[in-house]
Each structure stands twice: as structure tokens, then as C-alpha cells.
Amino acid sequence: MPIEWQWRAFAELSLKELYAIMQARQIVFIVEQACPYLDADGYDERAWHLMGWAGQEEERILAAYARVFAPGVKYSEASVGRVITHPSMRGQGLGEALMREALRRLESLAPHAAVRIGAQMYLEKFYEKSGFRRVSAPYDEDGIMHIEMLRAANGL
């Protein structure tokens, strides 16, 4: 199924888009992972939002999503977070396509910037495919083990 990518600053999001983002994040991070935490963390207004839509307008689904930050917002480096693929869309390589698109968009936002992420530890191999390497010891965040990972400024 083809994906239509949209890239928006927070102020540009429609109410419908914002609702779809919050719903998808709650489905994955709160319900699916059984992790009660405050998703509305105060960073959304300073992020760029990458949305991957699938389907026709009347039955459109937010198939993939990532929150992207310029350097100096979350970390001194640029950052990608809240990376999700809708459960109904998994197994099609959409996660890798989402990361490629996020890094492509980030390159236009902050050319040649290093990128730091806080990744769930079980996804380490997934992020390594996008050029990230572990740079921290494991740590607990909201009951889920995480690691910090870094992608060098040259992407290697």
C-alpha cells in the first residue's frame, strides 16, 4: 500500500492530524506496551511531525509516525522519537521506510547533524540499520529498558 508522507510543524497540524497522532501514540506506547506515562511531555510544540498515511481519504489511517527535533531541543544533537508503525501495518518494512524518511527530512532541517535517540533496548538492531550505534548503558524509562544511540553527523 502506498504511503503519503506529510511533514508539519506543530502549529500547522490540523485537529484531525493531531488527534490521529495522539491516538496512534496511545495505542502503541500506552495500551499495547501497557506503560502508563505522560505522552504529552511538552515537546510536541517544538517538534516536526512526520506522518505516513495509508488508504483513501475517508478510510485513511496514520500508518507511521515520528517526532523530529532540530539540534538543541531534546539533545545537543538532532533527534527522532515517538517512532511508531500502526499495529495493523506492521511487517511491511514501514518502520525502515519511516526512519529513512525521518532522516531525509532531518537532513534538510539540520544538514550534516548528528542524531541522538533514546531507544527501547529491544529495538537496537532495528536502529542500527539506520546507522545508529549504542552510546550508553541500559537505563529504565517508565518500566522499559532503553539505551541512547547516536548516528554520526556523516550518517556512518
JSON list of N, CA, C and O in Angstrom, two decimals, residues 7 66-83 98-119 127-128 130-136 147-156:
[
{"chain": "A", "resi": 7, "resn": "TRP", "atom": "N", "xyz": [4.79, 16.34, 6.49]},
{"chain": "A", "resi": 7, "resn": "TRP", "atom": "CA", "xyz": [5.80, 16.91, 7.40]},
{"chain": "A", "resi": 7, "resn": "TRP", "atom": "C", "xyz": [5.24, 18.23, 7.90]},
{"chain": "A", "resi": 7, "resn": "TRP", "atom": "O", "xyz": [5.00, 19.12, 7.08]},
{"chain": "A", "resi": 66, "resn": "ALA", "atom": "N", "xyz": [6.65, 9.75, 13.34]},
{"chain": "A", "resi": 66, "resn": "ALA", "atom": "CA", "xyz": [7.85, 10.05, 14.12]},
{"chain": "A", "resi": 66, "resn": "ALA", "atom": "C", "xyz": [7.86, 11.54, 14.46]},
{"chain": "A", "resi": 66, "resn": "ALA", "atom": "O", "xyz": [7.36, 12.37, 13.70]},
{"chain": "A", "resi": 67, "resn": "ARG", "atom": "N", "xyz": [8.41, 11.83, 15.60]},
{"chain": "A", "resi": 67, "resn": "ARG", "atom": "CA", "xyz": [8.58, 13.21, 16.06]},
{"chain": "A", "resi": 67, "resn": "ARG", "atom": "C", "xyz": [10.05, 13.55, 15.89]},
{"chain": "A", "resi": 67, "resn": "ARG", "atom": "O", "xyz": [10.93, 12.81, 16.33]},
{"chain": "A", "resi": 68, "resn": "VAL", "atom": "N", "xyz": [10.34, 14.67, 15.23]},
{"chain": "A", "resi": 68, "resn": "VAL", "atom": "CA", "xyz": [11.70, 15.02, 14.84]},
{"chain": "A", "resi": 68, "resn": "VAL", "atom": "C", "xyz": [12.08, 16.38, 15.43]},
{"chain": "A", "resi": 68, "resn": "VAL", "atom": "O", "xyz": [11.29, 17.32, 15.38]},
{"chain": "A", "resi": 69, "resn": "PHE", "atom": "N", "xyz": [13.30, 16.45, 15.96]},
{"chain": "A", "resi": 69, "resn": "PHE", "atom": "CA", "xyz": [13.78, 17.67, 16.61]},
{"chain": "A", "resi": 69, "resn": "PHE", "atom": "C", "xyz": [15.07, 18.17, 15.99]},
{"chain": "A", "resi": 69, "resn": "PHE", "atom": "O", "xyz": [15.99, 17.39, 15.73]},
{"chain": "A", "resi": 70, "resn": "ALA", "atom": "N", "xyz": [15.15, 19.45, 15.82]},
{"chain": "A", "resi": 70, "resn": "ALA", "atom": "CA", "xyz": [16.39, 20.11, 15.41]},
{"chain": "A", "resi": 70, "resn": "ALA", "atom": "C", "xyz": [17.40, 19.99, 16.57]},
{"chain": "A", "resi": 70, "resn": "ALA", "atom": "O", "xyz": [17.01, 19.75, 17.72]},
{"chain": "A", "resi": 71, "resn": "PRO", "atom": "N", "xyz": [18.67, 20.18, 16.29]},
{"chain": "A", "resi": 71, "resn": "PRO", "atom": "CA", "xyz": [19.67, 20.16, 17.36]},
{"chain": "A", "resi": 71, "resn": "PRO", "atom": "C", "xyz": [19.33, 21.21, 18.43]},
{"chain": "A", "resi": 71, "resn": "PRO", "atom": "O", "xyz": [18.82, 22.29, 18.13]},
{"chain": "A", "resi": 72, "resn": "GLY", "atom": "N", "xyz": [19.60, 20.85, 19.69]},
{"chain": "A", "resi": 72, "resn": "GLY", "atom": "CA", "xyz": [19.42, 21.78, 20.79]},
{"chain": "A", "resi": 72, "resn": "GLY", "atom": "C", "xyz": [18.04, 21.77, 21.44]},
{"chain": "A", "resi": 72, "resn": "GLY", "atom": "O", "xyz": [17.80, 22.53, 22.37]},
{"chain": "A", "resi": 73, "resn": "VAL", "atom": "N", "xyz": [17.13, 20.93, 20.96]},
{"chain": "A", "resi": 73, "resn": "VAL", "atom": "CA", "xyz": [15.80, 20.89, 21.56]},
{"chain": "A", "resi": 73, "resn": "VAL", "atom": "C", "xyz": [15.74, 19.80, 22.64]},
{"chain": "A", "resi": 73, "resn": "VAL", "atom": "O", "xyz": [15.52, 20.09, 23.81]},
{"chain": "A", "resi": 74, "resn": "LYS", "atom": "N", "xyz": [15.92, 18.55, 22.25]},
{"chain": "A", "resi": 74, "resn": "LYS", "atom": "CA", "xyz": [15.93, 17.44, 23.22]},
{"chain": "A", "resi": 74, "resn": "LYS", "atom": "C", "xyz": [17.36, 17.13, 23.66]},
{"chain": "A", "resi": 74, "resn": "LYS", "atom": "O", "xyz": [17.60, 16.82, 24.81]},
{"chain": "A", "resi": 75, "resn": "TYR", "atom": "N", "xyz": [18.26, 17.15, 22.73]},
{"chain": "A", "resi": 75, "resn": "TYR", "atom": "CA", "xyz": [19.68, 16.88, 22.96]},
{"chain": "A", "resi": 75, "resn": "TYR", "atom": "C", "xyz": [20.47, 17.96, 22.22]},
{"chain": "A", "resi": 75, "resn": "TYR", "atom": "O", "xyz": [19.91, 18.70, 21.42]},
{"chain": "A", "resi": 76, "resn": "SER", "atom": "N", "xyz": [21.78, 17.99, 22.44]},
{"chain": "A", "resi": 76, "resn": "SER", "atom": "CA", "xyz": [22.58, 18.94, 21.66]},
{"chain": "A", "resi": 76, "resn": "SER", "atom": "C", "xyz": [22.56, 18.54, 20.18]},
{"chain": "A", "resi": 76, "resn": "SER", "atom": "O", "xyz": [22.63, 19.39, 19.31]},
{"chain": "A", "resi": 77, "resn": "GLU", "atom": "N", "xyz": [22.42, 17.25, 19.92]},
{"chain": "A", "resi": 77, "resn": "GLU", "atom": "CA", "xyz": [22.29, 16.75, 18.55]},
{"chain": "A", "resi": 77, "resn": "GLU", "atom": "C", "xyz": [20.82, 16.83, 18.13]},
{"chain": "A", "resi": 77, "resn": "GLU", "atom": "O", "xyz": [19.93, 17.04, 18.94]},
{"chain": "A", "resi": 78, "resn": "ALA", "atom": "N", "xyz": [20.56, 16.60, 16.85]},
{"chain": "A", "resi": 78, "resn": "ALA", "atom": "CA", "xyz": [19.18, 16.44, 16.37]},
{"chain": "A", "resi": 78, "resn": "ALA", "atom": "C", "xyz": [18.64, 15.14, 16.97]},
{"chain": "A", "resi": 78, "resn": "ALA", "atom": "O", "xyz": [19.39, 14.32, 17.52]},
{"chain": "A", "resi": 79, "resn": "SER", "atom": "N", "xyz": [17.32, 14.92, 16.86]},
{"chain": "A", "resi": 79, "resn": "SER", "atom": "CA", "xyz": [16.74, 13.73, 17.46]},
{"chain": "A", "resi": 79, "resn": "SER", "atom": "C", "xyz": [15.48, 13.29, 16.72]},
{"chain": "A", "resi": 79, "resn": "SER", "atom": "O", "xyz": [14.78, 14.11, 16.12]},
{"chain": "A", "resi": 80, "resn": "VAL", "atom": "N", "xyz": [15.23, 11.99, 16.79]},
{"chain": "A", "resi": 80, "resn": "VAL", "atom": "CA", "xyz": [13.99, 11.40, 16.28]},
{"chain": "A", "resi": 80, "resn": "VAL", "atom": "C", "xyz": [13.40, 10.58, 17.42]},
{"chain": "A", "resi": 80, "resn": "VAL", "atom": "O", "xyz": [14.13, 9.84, 18.09]},
{"chain": "A", "resi": 81, "resn": "GLY", "atom": "N", "xyz": [12.11, 10.72, 17.63]},
{"chain": "A", "resi": 81, "resn": "GLY", "atom": "CA", "xyz": [11.48, 9.96, 18.72]},
{"chain": "A", "resi": 81, "resn": "GLY", "atom": "C", "xyz": [10.03, 9.65, 18.41]},
{"chain": "A", "resi": 81, "resn": "GLY", "atom": "O", "xyz": [9.51, 10.02, 17.36]},
{"chain": "A", "resi": 82, "resn": "ARG", "atom": "N", "xyz": [9.39, 8.98, 19.37]},
{"chain": "A", "resi": 82, "resn": "ARG", "atom": "CA", "xyz": [7.99, 8.56, 19.24]},
{"chain": "A", "resi": 82, "resn": "ARG", "atom": "C", "xyz": [7.77, 7.85, 17.90]},
{"chain": "A", "resi": 82, "resn": "ARG", "atom": "O", "xyz": [6.79, 8.07, 17.21]},
{"chain": "A", "resi": 83, "resn": "VAL", "atom": "N", "xyz": [8.72, 7.01, 17.54]},
{"chain": "A", "resi": 83, "resn": "VAL", "atom": "CA", "xyz": [8.70, 6.29, 16.27]},
{"chain": "A", "resi": 83, "resn": "VAL", "atom": "C", "xyz": [7.70, 5.14, 16.37]},
{"chain": "A", "resi": 83, "resn": "VAL", "atom": "O", "xyz": [7.86, 4.26, 17.22]},
{"chain": "A", "resi": 98, "resn": "LEU", "atom": "N", "xyz": [9.96, 4.65, 7.37]},
{"chain": "A", "resi": 98, "resn": "LEU", "atom": "CA", "xyz": [9.74, 5.80, 8.24]},
{"chain": "A", "resi": 98, "resn": "LEU", "atom": "C", "xyz": [11.07, 6.40, 8.68]},
{"chain": "A", "resi": 98, "resn": "LEU", "atom": "O", "xyz": [11.26, 7.62, 8.63]},
{"chain": "A", "resi": 99, "resn": "MET", "atom": "N", "xyz": [12.01, 5.57, 9.12]},
{"chain": "A", "resi": 99, "resn": "MET", "atom": "CA", "xyz": [13.31, 6.09, 9.55]},
{"chain": "A", "resi": 99, "resn": "MET", "atom": "C", "xyz": [14.07, 6.74, 8.40]},
{"chain": "A", "resi": 99, "resn": "MET", "atom": "O", "xyz": [14.68, 7.79, 8.58]},
{"chain": "A", "resi": 100, "resn": "ARG", "atom": "N", "xyz": [14.02, 6.13, 7.21]},
{"chain": "A", "resi": 100, "resn": "ARG", "atom": "CA", "xyz": [14.69, 6.75, 6.05]},
{"chain": "A", "resi": 100, "resn": "ARG", "atom": "C", "xyz": [14.10, 8.13, 5.78]},
{"chain": "A", "resi": 100, "resn": "ARG", "atom": "O", "xyz": [14.82, 9.10, 5.54]},
{"chain": "A", "resi": 101, "resn": "GLU", "atom": "N", "xyz": [12.76, 8.21, 5.82]},
{"chain": "A", "resi": 101, "resn": "GLU", "atom": "CA", "xyz": [12.09, 9.48, 5.55]},
{"chain": "A", "resi": 101, "resn": "GLU", "atom": "C", "xyz": [12.39, 10.50, 6.64]},
{"chain": "A", "resi": 101, "resn": "GLU", "atom": "O", "xyz": [12.64, 11.68, 6.36]},
{"chain": "A", "resi": 102, "resn": "ALA", "atom": "N", "xyz": [12.39, 10.07, 7.89]},
{"chain": "A", "resi": 102, "resn": "ALA", "atom": "CA", "xyz": [12.69, 10.98, 9.01]},
{"chain": "A", "resi": 102, "resn": "ALA", "atom": "C", "xyz": [14.10, 11.54, 8.89]},
{"chain": "A", "resi": 102, "resn": "ALA", "atom": "O", "xyz": [14.33, 12.75, 9.06]},
{"chain": "A", "resi": 103, "resn": "LEU", "atom": "N", "xyz": [15.06, 10.68, 8.58]},
{"chain": "A", "resi": 103, "resn": "LEU", "atom": "CA", "xyz": [16.45, 11.13, 8.45]},
{"chain": "A", "resi": 103, "resn": "LEU", "atom": "C", "xyz": [16.63, 12.01, 7.22]},
{"chain": "A", "resi": 103, "resn": "LEU", "atom": "O", "xyz": [17.41, 12.97, 7.25]},
{"chain": "A", "resi": 104, "resn": "ARG", "atom": "N", "xyz": [15.90, 11.72, 6.16]},
{"chain": "A", "resi": 104, "resn": "ARG", "atom": "CA", "xyz": [15.95, 12.59, 4.96]},
{"chain": "A", "resi": 104, "resn": "ARG", "atom": "C", "xyz": [15.41, 13.98, 5.29]},
{"chain": "A", "resi": 104, "resn": "ARG", "atom": "O", "xyz": [16.02, 15.00, 4.93]},
{"chain": "A", "resi": 105, "resn": "ARG", "atom": "N", "xyz": [14.28, 14.03, 5.97]},
{"chain": "A", "resi": 105, "resn": "ARG", "atom": "CA", "xyz": [13.69, 15.32, 6.35]},
{"chain": "A", "resi": 105, "resn": "ARG", "atom": "C", "xyz": [14.59, 16.06, 7.33]},
{"chain": "A", "resi": 105, "resn": "ARG", "atom": "O", "xyz": [14.74, 17.28, 7.25]},
{"chain": "A", "resi": 106, "resn": "LEU", "atom": "N", "xyz": [15.19, 15.33, 8.24]},
{"chain": "A", "resi": 106, "resn": "LEU", "atom": "CA", "xyz": [16.08, 15.94, 9.22]},
{"chain": "A", "resi": 106, "resn": "LEU", "atom": "C", "xyz": [17.31, 16.53, 8.54]},
{"chain": "A", "resi": 106, "resn": "LEU", "atom": "O", "xyz": [17.78, 17.60, 8.94]},
{"chain": "A", "resi": 107, "resn": "GLU", "atom": "N", "xyz": [17.78, 15.89, 7.49]},
{"chain": "A", "resi": 107, "resn": "GLU", "atom": "CA", "xyz": [18.94, 16.41, 6.75]},
{"chain": "A", "resi": 107, "resn": "GLU", "atom": "C", "xyz": [18.62, 17.78, 6.15]},
{"chain": "A", "resi": 107, "resn": "GLU", "atom": "O", "xyz": [19.49, 18.65, 6.10]},
{"chain": "A", "resi": 108, "resn": "SER", "atom": "N", "xyz": [17.38, 17.99, 5.71]},
{"chain": "A", "resi": 108, "resn": "SER", "atom": "CA", "xyz": [17.01, 19.30, 5.18]},
{"chain": "A", "resi": 108, "resn": "SER", "atom": "C", "xyz": [16.82, 20.32, 6.29]},
{"chain": "A", "resi": 108, "resn": "SER", "atom": "O", "xyz": [17.05, 21.50, 6.10]},
{"chain": "A", "resi": 109, "resn": "LEU", "atom": "N", "xyz": [16.41, 19.85, 7.47]},
{"chain": "A", "resi": 109, "resn": "LEU", "atom": "CA", "xyz": [16.21, 20.73, 8.62]},
{"chain": "A", "resi": 109, "resn": "LEU", "atom": "C", "xyz": [17.54, 21.13, 9.27]},
{"chain": "A", "resi": 109, "resn": "LEU", "atom": "O", "xyz": [17.73, 22.28, 9.64]},
{"chain": "A", "resi": 110, "resn": "ALA", "atom": "N", "xyz": [18.44, 20.16, 9.40]},
{"chain": "A", "resi": 110, "resn": "ALA", "atom": "CA", "xyz": [19.73, 20.38, 10.05]},
{"chain": "A", "resi": 110, "resn": "ALA", "atom": "C", "xyz": [20.80, 19.60, 9.29]},
{"chain": "A", "resi": 110, "resn": "ALA", "atom": "O", "xyz": [21.16, 18.49, 9.67]},
{"chain": "A", "resi": 111, "resn": "PRO", "atom": "N", "xyz": [21.29, 20.16, 8.17]},
{"chain": "A", "resi": 111, "resn": "PRO", "atom": "CA", "xyz": [22.25, 19.44, 7.33]},
{"chain": "A", "resi": 111, "resn": "PRO", "atom": "C", "xyz": [23.47, 18.94, 8.10]},
{"chain": "A", "resi": 111, "resn": "PRO", "atom": "O", "xyz": [24.05, 19.68, 8.90]},
{"chain": "A", "resi": 112, "resn": "HIS", "atom": "N", "xyz": [23.81, 17.68, 7.88]},
{"chain": "A", "resi": 112, "resn": "HIS", "atom": "CA", "xyz": [25.01, 17.05, 8.42]},
{"chain": "A", "resi": 112, "resn": "HIS", "atom": "C", "xyz": [25.02, 16.96, 9.95]},
{"chain": "A", "resi": 112, "resn": "HIS", "atom": "O", "xyz": [26.08, 16.80, 10.55]},
{"chain": "A", "resi": 113, "resn": "ALA", "atom": "N", "xyz": [23.86, 17.07, 10.60]},
{"chain": "A", "resi": 113, "resn": "ALA", "atom": "CA", "xyz": [23.81, 16.99, 12.07]},
{"chain": "A", "resi": 113, "resn": "ALA", "atom": "C", "xyz": [23.88, 15.54, 12.53]},
{"chain": "A", "resi": 113, "resn": "ALA", "atom": "O", "xyz": [23.33, 14.64, 11.90]},
{"chain": "A", "resi": 114, "resn": "ALA", "atom": "N", "xyz": [24.55, 15.32, 13.66]},
{"chain": "A", "resi": 114, "resn": "ALA", "atom": "CA", "xyz": [24.49, 14.03, 14.33]},
{"chain": "A", "resi": 114, "resn": "ALA", "atom": "C", "xyz": [23.08, 13.89, 14.90]},
{"chain": "A", "resi": 114, "resn": "ALA", "atom": "O", "xyz": [22.39, 14.89, 15.15]},
{"chain": "A", "resi": 115, "resn": "VAL", "atom": "N", "xyz": [22.64, 12.65, 15.09]},
{"chain": "A", "resi": 115, "resn": "VAL", "atom": "CA", "xyz": [21.28, 12.39, 15.58]},
{"chain": "A", "resi": 115, "resn": "VAL", "atom": "C", "xyz": [21.36, 11.45, 16.78]},
{"chain": "A", "resi": 115, "resn": "VAL", "atom": "O", "xyz": [21.96, 10.37, 16.69]},
{"chain": "A", "resi": 116, "resn": "ARG", "atom": "N", "xyz": [20.76, 11.86, 17.89]},
{"chain": "A", "resi": 116, "resn": "ARG", "atom": "CA", "xyz": [20.73, 11.05, 19.12]},
{"chain": "A", "resi": 116, "resn": "ARG", "atom": "C", "xyz": [19.29, 10.62, 19.38]},
{"chain": "A", "resi": 116, "resn": "ARG", "atom": "O", "xyz": [18.36, 11.42, 19.22]},
{"chain": "A", "resi": 117, "resn": "ILE", "atom": "N", "xyz": [19.13, 9.36, 19.78]},
{"chain": "A", "resi": 117, "resn": "ILE", "atom": "CA", "xyz": [17.81, 8.86, 20.13]},
{"chain": "A", "resi": 117, "resn": "ILE", "atom": "C", "xyz": [17.87, 8.13, 21.46]},
{"chain": "A", "resi": 117, "resn": "ILE", "atom": "O", "xyz": [18.92, 7.61, 21.86]},
{"chain": "A", "resi": 118, "resn": "GLY", "atom": "N", "xyz": [16.74, 8.09, 22.15]},
{"chain": "A", "resi": 118, "resn": "GLY", "atom": "CA", "xyz": [16.54, 7.24, 23.31]},
{"chain": "A", "resi": 118, "resn": "GLY", "atom": "C", "xyz": [15.70, 6.07, 22.82]},
{"chain": "A", "resi": 118, "resn": "GLY", "atom": "O", "xyz": [14.50, 6.24, 22.58]},
{"chain": "A", "resi": 119, "resn": "ALA", "atom": "N", "xyz": [16.31, 4.92, 22.64]},
{"chain": "A", "resi": 119, "resn": "ALA", "atom": "CA", "xyz": [15.63, 3.78, 22.00]},
{"chain": "A", "resi": 119, "resn": "ALA", "atom": "C", "xyz": [15.28, 2.70, 23.01]},
{"chain": "A", "resi": 119, "resn": "ALA", "atom": "O", "xyz": [16.06, 2.43, 23.93]},
{"chain": "A", "resi": 127, "resn": "TYR", "atom": "N", "xyz": [17.43, 0.05, 14.85]},
{"chain": "A", "resi": 127, "resn": "TYR", "atom": "CA", "xyz": [18.04, 1.36, 14.67]},
{"chain": "A", "resi": 127, "resn": "TYR", "atom": "C", "xyz": [19.46, 1.27, 14.09]},
{"chain": "A", "resi": 127, "resn": "TYR", "atom": "O", "xyz": [19.89, 2.19, 13.41]},
{"chain": "A", "resi": 128, "resn": "GLU", "atom": "N", "xyz": [20.14, 0.18, 14.35]},
{"chain": "A", "resi": 128, "resn": "GLU", "atom": "CA", "xyz": [21.47, 0.01, 13.76]},
{"chain": "A", "resi": 128, "resn": "GLU", "atom": "C", "xyz": [21.38, 0.01, 12.24]},
{"chain": "A", "resi": 128, "resn": "GLU", "atom": "O", "xyz": [22.30, 0.48, 11.57]},
{"chain": "A", "resi": 130, "resn": "SER", "atom": "N", "xyz": [19.75, 1.91, 10.49]},
{"chain": "A", "resi": 130, "resn": "SER", "atom": "CA", "xyz": [19.72, 3.31, 10.06]},
{"chain": "A", "resi": 130, "resn": "SER", "atom": "C", "xyz": [21.00, 4.05, 10.44]},
{"chain": "A", "resi": 130, "resn": "SER", "atom": "O", "xyz": [21.05, 5.27, 10.37]},
{"chain": "A", "resi": 131, "resn": "GLY", "atom": "N", "xyz": [22.02, 3.31, 10.88]},
{"chain": "A", "resi": 131, "resn": "GLY", "atom": "CA", "xyz": [23.31, 3.92, 11.17]},
{"chain": "A", "resi": 131, "resn": "GLY", "atom": "C", "xyz": [23.52, 4.35, 12.61]},
{"chain": "A", "resi": 131, "resn": "GLY", "atom": "O", "xyz": [24.52, 5.00, 12.92]},
{"chain": "A", "resi": 132, "resn": "PHE", "atom": "N", "xyz": [22.63, 3.98, 13.52]},
{"chain": "A", "resi": 132, "resn": "PHE", "atom": "CA", "xyz": [22.78, 4.33, 14.93]},
{"chain": "A", "resi": 132, "resn": "PHE", "atom": "C", "xyz": [23.64, 3.31, 15.65]},
{"chain": "A", "resi": 132, "resn": "PHE", "atom": "O", "xyz": [23.61, 2.12, 15.32]},
{"chain": "A", "resi": 133, "resn": "ARG", "atom": "N", "xyz": [24.39, 3.78, 16.65]},
{"chain": "A", "resi": 133, "resn": "ARG", "atom": "CA", "xyz": [25.22, 2.92, 17.49]},
{"chain": "A", "resi": 133, "resn": "ARG", "atom": "C", "xyz": [24.95, 3.26, 18.95]},
{"chain": "A", "resi": 133, "resn": "ARG", "atom": "O", "xyz": [24.77, 4.42, 19.31]},
{"chain": "A", "resi": 134, "resn": "ARG", "atom": "N", "xyz": [24.94, 2.23, 19.79]},
{"chain": "A", "resi": 134, "resn": "ARG", "atom": "CA", "xyz": [24.70, 2.42, 21.23]},
{"chain": "A", "resi": 134, "resn": "ARG", "atom": "C", "xyz": [25.80, 3.26, 21.85]},
{"chain": "A", "resi": 134, "resn": "ARG", "atom": "O", "xyz": [26.98, 3.03, 21.59]},
{"chain": "A", "resi": 135, "resn": "VAL", "atom": "N", "xyz": [25.41, 4.25, 22.67]},
{"chain": "A", "resi": 135, "resn": "VAL", "atom": "CA", "xyz": [26.39, 5.11, 23.33]},
{"chain": "A", "resi": 135, "resn": "VAL", "atom": "C", "xyz": [26.14, 5.24, 24.83]},
{"chain": "A", "resi": 135, "resn": "VAL", "atom": "O", "xyz": [26.73, 6.09, 25.48]},
{"chain": "A", "resi": 136, "resn": "SER", "atom": "N", "xyz": [25.25, 4.40, 25.38]},
{"chain": "A", "resi": 136, "resn": "SER", "atom": "CA", "xyz": [25.00, 4.46, 26.82]},
{"chain": "A", "resi": 136, "resn": "SER", "atom": "C", "xyz": [24.76, 3.07, 27.36]},
{"chain": "A", "resi": 136, "resn": "SER", "atom": "O", "xyz": [24.46, 2.13, 26.62]},
{"chain": "A", "resi": 147, "resn": "ILE", "atom": "N", "xyz": [18.20, 2.56, 25.75]},
{"chain": "A", "resi": 147, "resn": "ILE", "atom": "CA", "xyz": [19.60, 2.92, 25.54]},
{"chain": "A", "resi": 147, "resn": "ILE", "atom": "C", "xyz": [19.63, 4.19, 24.70]},
{"chain": "A", "resi": 147, "resn": "ILE", "atom": "O", "xyz": [18.71, 4.44, 23.93]},
{"chain": "A", "resi": 148, "resn": "GLU", "atom": "N", "xyz": [20.67, 4.98, 24.87]},
{"chain": "A", "resi": 148, "resn": "GLU", "atom": "CA", "xyz": [20.87, 6.10, 23.96]},
{"chain": "A", "resi": 148, "resn": "GLU", "atom": "C", "xyz": [21.69, 5.59, 22.79]},
{"chain": "A", "resi": 148, "resn": "GLU", "atom": "O", "xyz": [22.61, 4.78, 22.96]},
{"chain": "A", "resi": 149, "resn": "MET", "atom": "N", "xyz": [21.32, 6.07, 21.60]},
{"chain": "A", "resi": 149, "resn": "MET", "atom": "CA", "xyz": [22.03, 5.68, 20.39]},
{"chain": "A", "resi": 149, "resn": "MET", "atom": "C", "xyz": [22.36, 6.96, 19.61]},
{"chain": "A", "resi": 149, "resn": "MET", "atom": "O", "xyz": [21.62, 7.94, 19.70]},
{"chain": "A", "resi": 150, "resn": "LEU", "atom": "N", "xyz": [23.45, 6.92, 18.90]},
{"chain": "A", "resi": 150, "resn": "LEU", "atom": "CA", "xyz": [23.92, 8.08, 18.16]},
{"chain": "A", "resi": 150, "resn": "LEU", "atom": "C", "xyz": [24.20, 7.69, 16.72]},
{"chain": "A", "resi": 150, "resn": "LEU", "atom": "O", "xyz": [24.78, 6.63, 16.45]},
{"chain": "A", "resi": 151, "resn": "ARG", "atom": "N", "xyz": [23.81, 8.55, 15.81]},
{"chain": "A", "resi": 151, "resn": "ARG", "atom": "CA", "xyz": [24.14, 8.42, 14.40]},
{"chain": "A", "resi": 151, "resn": "ARG", "atom": "C", "xyz": [25.07, 9.58, 14.09]},
{"chain": "A", "resi": 151, "resn": "ARG", "atom": "O", "xyz": [24.71, 10.74, 14.25]},
{"chain": "A", "resi": 152, "resn": "ALA", "atom": "N", "xyz": [26.26, 9.27, 13.64]},
{"chain": "A", "resi": 152, "resn": "ALA", "atom": "CA", "xyz": [27.27, 10.30, 13.41]},
{"chain": "A", "resi": 152, "resn": "ALA", "atom": "C", "xyz": [26.77, 11.33, 12.39]},
{"chain": "A", "resi": 152, "resn": "ALA", "atom": "O", "xyz": [25.90, 11.05, 11.57]},
{"chain": "A", "resi": 153, "resn": "ALA", "atom": "N", "xyz": [27.37, 12.49, 12.43]},
{"chain": "A", "resi": 153, "resn": "ALA", "atom": "CA", "xyz": [26.98, 13.60, 11.55]},
{"chain": "A", "resi": 153, "resn": "ALA", "atom": "C", "xyz": [27.06, 13.21, 10.08]},
{"chain": "A", "resi": 153, "resn": "ALA", "atom": "O", "xyz": [26.26, 13.67, 9.27]},
{"chain": "A", "resi": 154, "resn": "ASN", "atom": "N", "xyz": [27.96, 12.33, 9.73]},
{"chain": "A", "resi": 154, "resn": "ASN", "atom": "CA", "xyz": [28.07, 11.92, 8.32]},
{"chain": "A", "resi": 154, "resn": "ASN", "atom": "C", "xyz": [27.18, 10.73, 8.00]},
{"chain": "A", "resi": 154, "resn": "ASN", "atom": "O", "xyz": [27.19, 10.22, 6.89]},
{"chain": "A", "resi": 155, "resn": "GLY", "atom": "N", "xyz": [26.39, 10.29, 8.99]},
{"chain": "A", "resi": 155, "resn": "GLY", "atom": "CA", "xyz": [25.46, 9.19, 8.77]},
{"chain": "A", "resi": 155, "resn": "GLY", "atom": "C", "xyz": [26.07, 7.81, 8.81]},
{"chain": "A", "resi": 155, "resn": "GLY", "atom": "O", "xyz": [25.40, 6.82, 8.58]},
{"chain": "A", "resi": 156, "resn": "LEU", "atom": "N", "xyz": [27.35, 7.72, 9.11]},
{"chain": "A", "resi": 156, "resn": "LEU", "atom": "CA", "xyz": [28.03, 6.41, 9.14]},
{"chain": "A", "resi": 156, "resn": "LEU", "atom": "C", "xyz": [28.30, 5.98, 10.56]},
{"chain": "A", "resi": 156, "resn": "LEU", "atom": "O", "xyz": [28.46, 6.70, 11.45]}
]
